[in-house]
PDB file of C-alpha atoms and ligand atoms in Angstrom:
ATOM      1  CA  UNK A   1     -32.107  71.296  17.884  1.00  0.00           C
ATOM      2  CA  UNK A   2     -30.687  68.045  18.728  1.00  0.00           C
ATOM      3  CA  UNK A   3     -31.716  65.920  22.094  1.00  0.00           C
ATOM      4  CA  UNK A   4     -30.073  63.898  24.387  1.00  0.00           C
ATOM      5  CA  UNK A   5     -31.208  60.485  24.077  1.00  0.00           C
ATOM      6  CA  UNK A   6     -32.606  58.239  27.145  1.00  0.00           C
ATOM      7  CA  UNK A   7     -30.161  55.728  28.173  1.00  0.00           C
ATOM      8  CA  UNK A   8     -31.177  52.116  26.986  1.00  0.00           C
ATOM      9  CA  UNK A   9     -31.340  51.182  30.902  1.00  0.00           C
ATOM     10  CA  UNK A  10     -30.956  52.463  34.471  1.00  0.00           C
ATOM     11  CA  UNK A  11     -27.964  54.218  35.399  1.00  0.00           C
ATOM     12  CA  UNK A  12     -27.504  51.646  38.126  1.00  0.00           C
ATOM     13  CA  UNK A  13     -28.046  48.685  35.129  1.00  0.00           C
ATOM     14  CA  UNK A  14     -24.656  48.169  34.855  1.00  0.00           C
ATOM     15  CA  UNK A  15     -22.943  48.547  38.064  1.00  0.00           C
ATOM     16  CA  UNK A  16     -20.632  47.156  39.594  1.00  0.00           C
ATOM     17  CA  UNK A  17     -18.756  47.344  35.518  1.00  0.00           C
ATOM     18  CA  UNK A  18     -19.632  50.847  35.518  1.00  0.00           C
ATOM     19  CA  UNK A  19     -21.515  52.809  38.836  1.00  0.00           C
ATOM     20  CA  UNK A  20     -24.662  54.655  38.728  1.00  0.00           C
ATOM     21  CA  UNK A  21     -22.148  57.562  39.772  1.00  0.00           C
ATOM     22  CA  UNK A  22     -20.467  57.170  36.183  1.00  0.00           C
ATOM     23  CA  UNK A  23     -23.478  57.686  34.279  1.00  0.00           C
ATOM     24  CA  UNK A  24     -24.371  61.066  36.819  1.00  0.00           C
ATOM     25  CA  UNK A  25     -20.825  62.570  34.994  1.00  0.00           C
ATOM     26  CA  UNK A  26     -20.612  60.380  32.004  1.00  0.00           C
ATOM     27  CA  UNK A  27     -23.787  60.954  31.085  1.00  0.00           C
ATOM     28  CA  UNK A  28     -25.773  63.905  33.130  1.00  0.00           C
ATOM     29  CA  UNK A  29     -22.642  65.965  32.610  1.00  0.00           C
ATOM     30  CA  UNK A  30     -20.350  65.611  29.514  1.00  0.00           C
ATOM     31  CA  UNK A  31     -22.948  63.814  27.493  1.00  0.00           C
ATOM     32  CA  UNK A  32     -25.203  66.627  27.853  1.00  0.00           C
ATOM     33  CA  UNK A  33     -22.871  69.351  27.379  1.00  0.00           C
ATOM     34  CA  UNK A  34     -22.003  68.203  24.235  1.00  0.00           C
ATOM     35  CA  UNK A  35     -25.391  68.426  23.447  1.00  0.00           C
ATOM     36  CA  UNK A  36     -25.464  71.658  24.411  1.00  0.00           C
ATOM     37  CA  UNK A  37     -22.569  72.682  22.777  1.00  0.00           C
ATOM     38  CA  UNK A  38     -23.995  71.593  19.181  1.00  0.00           C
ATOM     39  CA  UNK A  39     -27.543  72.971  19.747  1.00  0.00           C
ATOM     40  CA  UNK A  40     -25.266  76.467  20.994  1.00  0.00           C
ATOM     41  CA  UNK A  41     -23.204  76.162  17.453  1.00  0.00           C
ATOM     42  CA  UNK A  42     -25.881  75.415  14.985  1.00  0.00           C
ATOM     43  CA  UNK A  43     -28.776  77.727  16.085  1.00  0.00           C
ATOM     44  CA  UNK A  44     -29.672  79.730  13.004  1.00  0.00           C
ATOM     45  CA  UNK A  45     -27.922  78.125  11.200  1.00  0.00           C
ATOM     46  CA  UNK A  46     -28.377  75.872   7.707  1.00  0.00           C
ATOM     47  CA  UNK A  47     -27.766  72.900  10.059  1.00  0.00           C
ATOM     48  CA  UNK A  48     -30.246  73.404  12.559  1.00  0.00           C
ATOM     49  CA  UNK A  49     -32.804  70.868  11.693  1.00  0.00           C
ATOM     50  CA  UNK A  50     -30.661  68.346  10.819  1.00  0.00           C
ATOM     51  CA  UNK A  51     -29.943  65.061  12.214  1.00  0.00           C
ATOM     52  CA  UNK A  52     -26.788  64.483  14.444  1.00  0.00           C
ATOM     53  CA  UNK A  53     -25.324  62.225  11.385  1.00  0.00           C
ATOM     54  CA  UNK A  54     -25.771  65.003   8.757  1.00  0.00           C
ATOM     55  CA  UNK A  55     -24.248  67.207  11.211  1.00  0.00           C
ATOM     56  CA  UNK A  56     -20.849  65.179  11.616  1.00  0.00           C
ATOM     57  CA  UNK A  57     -20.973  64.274   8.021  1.00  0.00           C
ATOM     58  CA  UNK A  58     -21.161  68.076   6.677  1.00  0.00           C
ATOM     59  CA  UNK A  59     -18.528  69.401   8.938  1.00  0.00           C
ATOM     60  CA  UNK A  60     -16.035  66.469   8.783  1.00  0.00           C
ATOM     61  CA  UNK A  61     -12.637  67.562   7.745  1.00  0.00           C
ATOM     62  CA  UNK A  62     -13.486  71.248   7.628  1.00  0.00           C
ATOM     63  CA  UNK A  63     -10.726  73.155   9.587  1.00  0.00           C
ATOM     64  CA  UNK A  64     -12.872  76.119  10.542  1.00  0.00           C
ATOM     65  CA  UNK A  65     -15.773  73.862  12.002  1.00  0.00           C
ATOM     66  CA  UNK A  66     -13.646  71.964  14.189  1.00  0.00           C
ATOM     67  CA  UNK A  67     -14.788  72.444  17.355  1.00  0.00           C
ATOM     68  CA  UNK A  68     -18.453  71.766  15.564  1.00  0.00           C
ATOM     69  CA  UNK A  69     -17.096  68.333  14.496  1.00  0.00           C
ATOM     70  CA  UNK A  70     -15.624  67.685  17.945  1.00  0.00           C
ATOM     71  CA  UNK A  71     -19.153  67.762  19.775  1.00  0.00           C
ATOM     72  CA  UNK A  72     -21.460  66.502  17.485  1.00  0.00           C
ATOM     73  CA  UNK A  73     -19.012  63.121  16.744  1.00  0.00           C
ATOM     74  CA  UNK A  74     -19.007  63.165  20.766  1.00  0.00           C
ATOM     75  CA  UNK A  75     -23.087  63.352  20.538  1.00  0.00           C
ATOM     76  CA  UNK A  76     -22.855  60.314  18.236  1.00  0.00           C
ATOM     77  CA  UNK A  77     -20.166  58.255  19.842  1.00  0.00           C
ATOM     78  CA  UNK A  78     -21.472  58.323  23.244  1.00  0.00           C
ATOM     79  CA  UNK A  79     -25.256  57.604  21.615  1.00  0.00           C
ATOM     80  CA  UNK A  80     -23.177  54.582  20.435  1.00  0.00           C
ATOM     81  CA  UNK A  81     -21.217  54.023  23.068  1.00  0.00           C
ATOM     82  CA  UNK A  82     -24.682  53.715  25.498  1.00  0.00           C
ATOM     83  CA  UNK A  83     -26.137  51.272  23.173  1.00  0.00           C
ATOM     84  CA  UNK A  84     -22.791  49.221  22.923  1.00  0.00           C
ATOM     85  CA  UNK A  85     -23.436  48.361  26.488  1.00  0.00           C
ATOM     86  CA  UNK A  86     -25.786  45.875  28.078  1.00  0.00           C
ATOM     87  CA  UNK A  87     -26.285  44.516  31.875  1.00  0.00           C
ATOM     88  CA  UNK A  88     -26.022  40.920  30.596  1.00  0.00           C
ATOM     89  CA  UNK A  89     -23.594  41.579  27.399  1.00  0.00           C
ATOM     90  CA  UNK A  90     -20.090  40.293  27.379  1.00  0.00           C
ATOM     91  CA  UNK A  91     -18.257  37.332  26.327  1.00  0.00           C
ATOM     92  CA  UNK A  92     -18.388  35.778  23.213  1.00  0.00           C
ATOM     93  CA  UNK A  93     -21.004  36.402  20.531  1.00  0.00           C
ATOM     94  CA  UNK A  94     -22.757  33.441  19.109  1.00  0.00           C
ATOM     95  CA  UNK A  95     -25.211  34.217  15.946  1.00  0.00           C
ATOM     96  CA  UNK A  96     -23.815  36.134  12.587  1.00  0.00           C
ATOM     97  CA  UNK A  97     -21.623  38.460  14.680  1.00  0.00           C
ATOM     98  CA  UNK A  98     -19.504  35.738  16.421  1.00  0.00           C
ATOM     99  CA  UNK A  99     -19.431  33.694  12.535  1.00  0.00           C
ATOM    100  CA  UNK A 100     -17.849  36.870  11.313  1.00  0.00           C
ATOM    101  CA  UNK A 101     -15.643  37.460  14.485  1.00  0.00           C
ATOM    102  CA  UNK A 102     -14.105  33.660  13.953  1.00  0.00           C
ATOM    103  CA  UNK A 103     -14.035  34.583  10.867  1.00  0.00           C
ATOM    104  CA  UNK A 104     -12.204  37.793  10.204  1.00  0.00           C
ATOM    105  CA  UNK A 105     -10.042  37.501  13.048  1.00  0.00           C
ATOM    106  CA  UNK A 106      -9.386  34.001  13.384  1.00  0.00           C
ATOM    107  CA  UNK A 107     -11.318  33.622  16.756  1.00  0.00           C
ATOM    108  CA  UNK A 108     -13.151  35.474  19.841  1.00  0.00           C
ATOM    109  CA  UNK A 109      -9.578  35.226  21.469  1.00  0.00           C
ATOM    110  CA  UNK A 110      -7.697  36.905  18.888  1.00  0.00           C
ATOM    111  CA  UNK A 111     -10.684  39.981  18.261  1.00  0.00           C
ATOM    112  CA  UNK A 112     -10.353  40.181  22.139  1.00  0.00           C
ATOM    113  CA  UNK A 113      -6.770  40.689  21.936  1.00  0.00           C
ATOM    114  CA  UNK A 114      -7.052  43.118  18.912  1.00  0.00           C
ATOM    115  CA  UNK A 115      -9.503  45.334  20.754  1.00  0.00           C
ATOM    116  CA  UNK A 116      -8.520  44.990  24.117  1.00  0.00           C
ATOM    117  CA  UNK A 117      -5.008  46.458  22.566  1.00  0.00           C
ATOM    118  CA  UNK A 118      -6.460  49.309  20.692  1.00  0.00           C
ATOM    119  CA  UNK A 119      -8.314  50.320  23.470  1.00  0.00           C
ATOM    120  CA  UNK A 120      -4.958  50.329  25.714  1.00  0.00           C
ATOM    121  CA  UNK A 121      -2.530  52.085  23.285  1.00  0.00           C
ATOM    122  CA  UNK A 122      -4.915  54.806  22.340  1.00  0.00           C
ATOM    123  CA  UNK A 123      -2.334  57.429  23.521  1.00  0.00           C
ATOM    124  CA  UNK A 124      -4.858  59.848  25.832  1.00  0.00           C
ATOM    125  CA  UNK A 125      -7.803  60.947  24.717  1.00  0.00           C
ATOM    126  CA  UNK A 126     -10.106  58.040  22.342  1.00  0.00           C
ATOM    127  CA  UNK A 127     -12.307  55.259  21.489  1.00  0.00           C
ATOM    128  CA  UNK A 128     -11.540  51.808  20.112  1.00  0.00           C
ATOM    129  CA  UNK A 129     -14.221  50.320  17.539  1.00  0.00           C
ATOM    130  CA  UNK A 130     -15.287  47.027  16.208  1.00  0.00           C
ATOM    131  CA  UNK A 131     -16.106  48.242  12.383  1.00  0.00           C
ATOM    132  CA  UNK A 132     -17.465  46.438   9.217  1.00  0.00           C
ATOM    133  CA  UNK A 133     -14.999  48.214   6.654  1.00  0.00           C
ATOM    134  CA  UNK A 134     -16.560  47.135   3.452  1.00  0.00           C
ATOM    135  CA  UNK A 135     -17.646  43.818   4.051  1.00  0.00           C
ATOM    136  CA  UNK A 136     -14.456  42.736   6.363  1.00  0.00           C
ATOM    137  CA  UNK A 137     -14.597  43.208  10.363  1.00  0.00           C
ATOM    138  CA  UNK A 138     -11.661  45.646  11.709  1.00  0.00           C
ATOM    139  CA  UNK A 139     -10.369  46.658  14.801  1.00  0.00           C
ATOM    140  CA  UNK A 140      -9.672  50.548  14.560  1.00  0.00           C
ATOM    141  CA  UNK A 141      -8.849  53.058  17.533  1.00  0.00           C
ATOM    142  CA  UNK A 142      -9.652  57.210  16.709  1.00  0.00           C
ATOM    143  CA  UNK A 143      -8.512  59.737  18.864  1.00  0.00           C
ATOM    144  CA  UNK A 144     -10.102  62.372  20.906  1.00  0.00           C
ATOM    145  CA  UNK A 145     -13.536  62.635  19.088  1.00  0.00           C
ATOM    146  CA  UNK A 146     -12.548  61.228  15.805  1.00  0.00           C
ATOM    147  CA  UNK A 147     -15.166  58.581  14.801  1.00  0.00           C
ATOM    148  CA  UNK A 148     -15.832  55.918  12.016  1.00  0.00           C
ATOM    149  CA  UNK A 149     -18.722  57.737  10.929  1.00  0.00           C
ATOM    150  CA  UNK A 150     -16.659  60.560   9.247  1.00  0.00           C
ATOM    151  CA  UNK A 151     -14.810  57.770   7.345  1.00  0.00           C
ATOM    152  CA  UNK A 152     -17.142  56.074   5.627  1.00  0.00           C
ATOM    153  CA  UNK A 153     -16.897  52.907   7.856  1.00  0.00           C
ATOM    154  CA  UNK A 154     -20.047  51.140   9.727  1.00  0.00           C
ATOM    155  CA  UNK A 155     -19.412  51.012  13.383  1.00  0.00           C
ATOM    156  CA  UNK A 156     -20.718  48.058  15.283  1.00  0.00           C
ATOM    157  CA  UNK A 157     -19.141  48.793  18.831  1.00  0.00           C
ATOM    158  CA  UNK A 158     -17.185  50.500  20.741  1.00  0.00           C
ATOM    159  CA  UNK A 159     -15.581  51.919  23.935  1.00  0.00           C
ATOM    160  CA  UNK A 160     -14.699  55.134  25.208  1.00  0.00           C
ATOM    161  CA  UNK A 161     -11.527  55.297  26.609  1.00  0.00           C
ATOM    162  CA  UNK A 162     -11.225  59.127  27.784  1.00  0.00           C
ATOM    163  CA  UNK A 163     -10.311  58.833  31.514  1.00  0.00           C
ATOM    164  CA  UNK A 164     -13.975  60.100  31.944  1.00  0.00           C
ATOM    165  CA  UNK A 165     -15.175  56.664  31.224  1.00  0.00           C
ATOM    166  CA  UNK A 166     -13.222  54.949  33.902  1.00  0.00           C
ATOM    167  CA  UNK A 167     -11.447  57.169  36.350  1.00  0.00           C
ATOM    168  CA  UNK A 168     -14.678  56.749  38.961  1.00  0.00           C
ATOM    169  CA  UNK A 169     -14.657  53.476  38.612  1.00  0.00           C
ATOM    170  CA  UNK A 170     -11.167  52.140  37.992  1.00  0.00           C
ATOM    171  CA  UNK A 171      -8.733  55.536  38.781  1.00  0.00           C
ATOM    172  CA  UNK A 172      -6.045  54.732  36.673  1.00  0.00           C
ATOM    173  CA  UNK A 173      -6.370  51.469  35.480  1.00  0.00           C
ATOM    174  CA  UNK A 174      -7.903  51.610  32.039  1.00  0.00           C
ATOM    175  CA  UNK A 175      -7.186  47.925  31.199  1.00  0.00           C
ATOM    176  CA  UNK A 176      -9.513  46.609  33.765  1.00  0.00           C
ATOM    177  CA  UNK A 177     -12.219  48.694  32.919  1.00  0.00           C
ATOM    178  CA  UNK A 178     -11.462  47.006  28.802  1.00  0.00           C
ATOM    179  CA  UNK A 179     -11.632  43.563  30.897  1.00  0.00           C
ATOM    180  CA  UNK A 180     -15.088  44.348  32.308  1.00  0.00           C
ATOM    181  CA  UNK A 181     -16.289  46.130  28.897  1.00  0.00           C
ATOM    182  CA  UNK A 182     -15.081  42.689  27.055  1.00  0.00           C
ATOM    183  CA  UNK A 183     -16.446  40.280  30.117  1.00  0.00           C
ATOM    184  CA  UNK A 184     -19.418  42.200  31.457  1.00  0.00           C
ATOM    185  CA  UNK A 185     -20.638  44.900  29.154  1.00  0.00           C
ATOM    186  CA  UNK A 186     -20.171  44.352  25.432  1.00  0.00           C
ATOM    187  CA  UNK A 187     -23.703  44.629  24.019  1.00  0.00           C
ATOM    188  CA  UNK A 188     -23.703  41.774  21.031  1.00  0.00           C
ATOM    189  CA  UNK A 189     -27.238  42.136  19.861  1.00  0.00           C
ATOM    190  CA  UNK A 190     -25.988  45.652  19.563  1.00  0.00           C
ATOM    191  CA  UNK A 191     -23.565  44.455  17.338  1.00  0.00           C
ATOM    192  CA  UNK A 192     -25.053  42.681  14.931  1.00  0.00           C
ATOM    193  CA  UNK A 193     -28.281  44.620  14.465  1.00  0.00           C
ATOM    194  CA  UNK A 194     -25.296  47.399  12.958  1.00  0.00           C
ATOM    195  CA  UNK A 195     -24.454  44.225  10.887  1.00  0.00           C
ATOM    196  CA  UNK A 196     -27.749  43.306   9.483  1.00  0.00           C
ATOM    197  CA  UNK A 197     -28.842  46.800   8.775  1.00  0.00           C
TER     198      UNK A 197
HETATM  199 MN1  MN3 B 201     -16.948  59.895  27.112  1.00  0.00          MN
END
């Protein structure tokens, strides 16, 4: 039996970046049917028990447990992707995080380029990540529920990108939504507690 986790904050904490009405779907709705979903699949089972980590990592890559997989990385990454936000995050890191942003990438503006773009050209479905990939920091993008925890690679933030995320918000327009993740949202402390840890 696995539980849906409290948000970190209201669902009105973030608004106007992302509306209390986003978090009634986002969260009330797919979040939690995910959940479901898992708790549905692994009851009396060998998994049941087990943490929503083991879970991803002992069906990653199997064929036959796919749909498995697909809602317990969903569990995770949206877990993630609620602590990856904060009502005063955004801009550009100071502390460790932002000495390893300038650099690995150069500077803030060229890791805010390198996300912002993943995040846009995920073709549909997807999630862009800020990762620590063996001692380097990475940009990656996975699609649908694909996630760097069934790679072997430490996220340290990320952003949903499935039209669920924005649509309420921003209809269409997925880059402004990546704009007010970057500017608004983009939970730093977050970011380097994955870091340190
Ligand atoms: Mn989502």
């Amino acid at each position: 039996m696995i539980d849906l986790p409290a948000l970190p904050y209201a669902k009105n904490a973030l608004d106007p970046h992302m509306s209390e009405r986003t978090f009634d779907f986002h969260y009330e709705k797919h979040h939690a049917a995910y959940v479901n979903n898992v708790n549905n699949m692994i009851r009396d089972t060998a998994l049941e028990g087990k943490s929503i980590e083991d879970i991803v990592a002992d069906v990653a890559g199997d064929d036959h447990r796919a749909g498995l997989f697909n809602n317990a990385a969903q569990v995770w990454n949206h877990t993630f992707f609620w602590n990856s936000l904060s009502p005063s995050g955004g801009g550009a890191p100071s502390s460790e995080i932002g000495k390893r942003i300038d650099a690995d990438f150069g500077s803030y503006e060229s890791f805010r380029e390198a996300f912002s773009q993943a995040a846009i050209t995920q073709f549909g479905s997807g999630w862009a990540w800020l990762i620590d990939d063996g001692g380097k920091l990475d940009v990656v993008k996975t699609a649908n529920a694909d996630t760097p925890l069934a790679h072997g690679k430490k996220a340290l933030l990320t952003i949903d990108v499935w039209e669920h995320a924005y649509y309420l918000d921003y209809q269409n327009k997925r880059p402004v939504f990546i704009d007010a993740y970057l500017d608004h949202l983009a939970n730093w402390e977050f970011a380097e507690q994955n870091l340190t840890a």
